[in-house]
Amino acid sequence: MRGTALPQAQPAEEWGVCVSESAGRNAIDVRGVRKVFGSGDGQVTALDTVSVSIRENEFFTLLGPSGCGKTTLLRLIAGFEFPTDGQIMLHGEDIALLPPFRRPVNTVFQSYALFPHMTVAENIAFGLEMLGKSRSEIDGRTADMLKLVQMEELAKRKTSEISGGQQQRVALARALAPQPKVLLLDEPLSALDYKLRKEMQLELKQLQHETGITFIFVTHDQEEALTMSDRIAVMSTGKILQVGSPHDIYEHPAERFVAGFIGETNFLDAEVVATSAGSATVKLPSGKQIPAGLPEGFQPGSRVSLAVRPERAQIVAADADATLAGVIDNLVYLGTDTHFHLRLDGGEAFIVRQQNSSGSGINFATGDRVGVILGDDAAQILKD
Amino acid sequence: MTSAQDVAQQIERRDIRNRWLLSAPALVIIFLAAIGPLLVMVAYSFMVKGDYGDVRFGEFSLDGWFSVLFWRDIFDDTIGLADAHLSILWRSIRLSFITTALTLAFGFPTAYFIATRPPSTREVWVFLITIPFWTNLLIRTFAMQEVVRNEGILNSLMIWSGIVDQPVQIMYTDAAILFGMVYVYLPLMVLPLYASMEKLDFRLVEAGYDLYATRARVLWRIIIPLVRPGVIAGSILVFIPSLGAYVIPRVLGGGKNMMLGNLIELQFGAGRNWPLGAAMSITVMLIVMLALLVYVRNATRSGVQHG
Ligand SMILES: Nc1ncnc2c1ncn2[C@@H]1O[C@H](COP(=O)(O)OP(=O)(O)OP(=O)(O)O)[C@@H](O)[C@H]1O
Ligand SMILES: [Mg+2]
């Protein structure tokens, strides 16, 4: 969907909110926001003192399991809900109490929420009309948008007469047409089939890059979050646990929940022996000492959990020098990879993922006694 | 030679026959209760009036139809326009129209309120709306007399609070009739409006706000177009009985402020002119049908097609 005319993030004066543009500022600042639904016994704390900053031109993803408060945070930013406590700033301006129609923020709804009584083109033009743009500008921009999402041929169709993927494109075009400062996307791809979803992931990412609009994207699909985002916030039960680049989140999960939610992870018990900046030496129950990544706040002597990604471990023939030792419980051949499900000597389960092209040449079978060696930065100490 | 196509056709034919059988009782009732009497009315309207009411069977006459609009002087046979009939017709249309507009104005927010309650409490509100139906219309209308008459509740309150020092004459005016009709027909507007608002996807309302539409514009551009079927149904349900209202203008409007219902009743009662009454009834029906046709045409042209 590469059109010639792409909407650019536009100067702030066009909007009612007076903001000054300066490079590197945050598009959105969420400060100590709490959101409580209901009262008395039925009270639900959907967001529990959430603070997060989203930079300009960033593809920012909110990732978390169902019910963790992703939609709630998005709705607070859009203005459909108002925070119980805290501030929401757009370019440094508190917008927490502005109604949605005064916020230069648009939403792509999970259900798309296209107006059924309007055509595709009318849907896309709606926001521009409400902003009081001139007819020629509305028509021009609508045509650009139709081109951008490759829907020119279907412009006159009713929205009930187009496919799910096409509806998704219209929803996107409708939200982009008024050139918002921030675009909110609530699981916009979840209704699409796998192939279309992959396609749209790439298109969305490219669109974000070209328009320079800040995207806040909600998903509970960790793979989607890793492939698309500049930064990810991992949420659980109304809290943001960790914010970081996909690499950070994957390689250096700070908490057990994050490590477990994103990708497969092995957990090991250990004791901190010595610490230095950013890393530590830990002792495993077997007595072996290994290096491990260290978040702040751990002293030598503290008992900790380690996270080890299955692909960071390597399986070797049983050997006294190996870091871990155990028996192969199960062996899953996956074409490019083989997964070894081990039972360690301490009784824990441990998974090793080995690429089949690595040509190790050793064939292991179920029931074999094997060793596991870990790379220098394979283990990460978890906060919890 | 029974191909799959034949079988399919047979099944379809049987389906159609079964559907006819199932709707037979309804069709019989519709015929006996609506079309039958209508045919009788048409026949009566073309007969000569009897001296003490009724008609003289088999004697053809256009007098009934003639008298709907015209009037013949008994002494010199000059023909004039039946002003009284026209003014009553005009008053009826005007009052019905205002009633429809007012019930829409009051009913819309009410229906919106109910539709935006949590599902569990909606039923309670709908139930409350239907409570007036439990009491006979005549009794409710007389009760309304208690409200609007000179010594009634409304006037007593106004005098007591010092807004006026003389009772205001409401009883036996068009205002009293309007008051009564709006009160009685309001539920007929609220229920269909609520039925279509309940189906309204409120995420579309949010999408409207998100796209910079103010509350008023969301109402005009999104909510009203989407609940149009309810507006149409409610307006029809209120306009038709308003036009034929009988009890309310009789009790609250007195003898002077007649509406079509009272005029027609007069022909069958004291007027002893059944052909004229029949012709008038059919005229009213034709007016209603015409109005409906125009209204529904206009209202659905730009509206949603519900399939
Ligand atoms: N209007 C509401 N009234 C009461 N509780 C609510 C309301 N909206 C959300 N909640 C509650 O707040 C919590 C967070 O909901 P939210 O919709 O933000 O979750 P989510 O992360 O978007 O989940 P999902 O991935 O399933 O969409 C849930 O426990 C939910 O039940
Ligand atoms: Mg959600």
Short mmCIF file of C-alpha atoms and ligand atoms in Angstrom, two decimals, chain A residues 66-67 69-72 110 186-187 218 220, ligand 2:
data_model
loop_
_atom_site.label_atom_id
_atom_site.label_comp_id
_atom_site.label_asym_id
_atom_site.label_seq_id
_atom_site.Cartn_x
_atom_site.Cartn_y
_atom_site.Cartn_z
CA SER A 66 -6.32 -10.62 28.49
CA GLY A 67 -7.75 -8.33 31.14
CA GLY A 69 -5.71 -3.20 31.26
CA LYS A 70 -4.35 -2.56 27.76
CA THR A 71 -7.64 -1.39 26.31
CA THR A 72 -8.31 0.69 29.39
CA GLN A 110 -10.64 -3.72 17.39
CA ASP A 186 -6.45 -1.82 19.72
CA GLU A 187 -5.61 -5.31 18.46
CA VAL A 218 -2.16 -3.08 21.61
CA HIS A 220 -1.58 -9.93 23.32
MG MG C 2 -8.70 -5.13 25.08
#
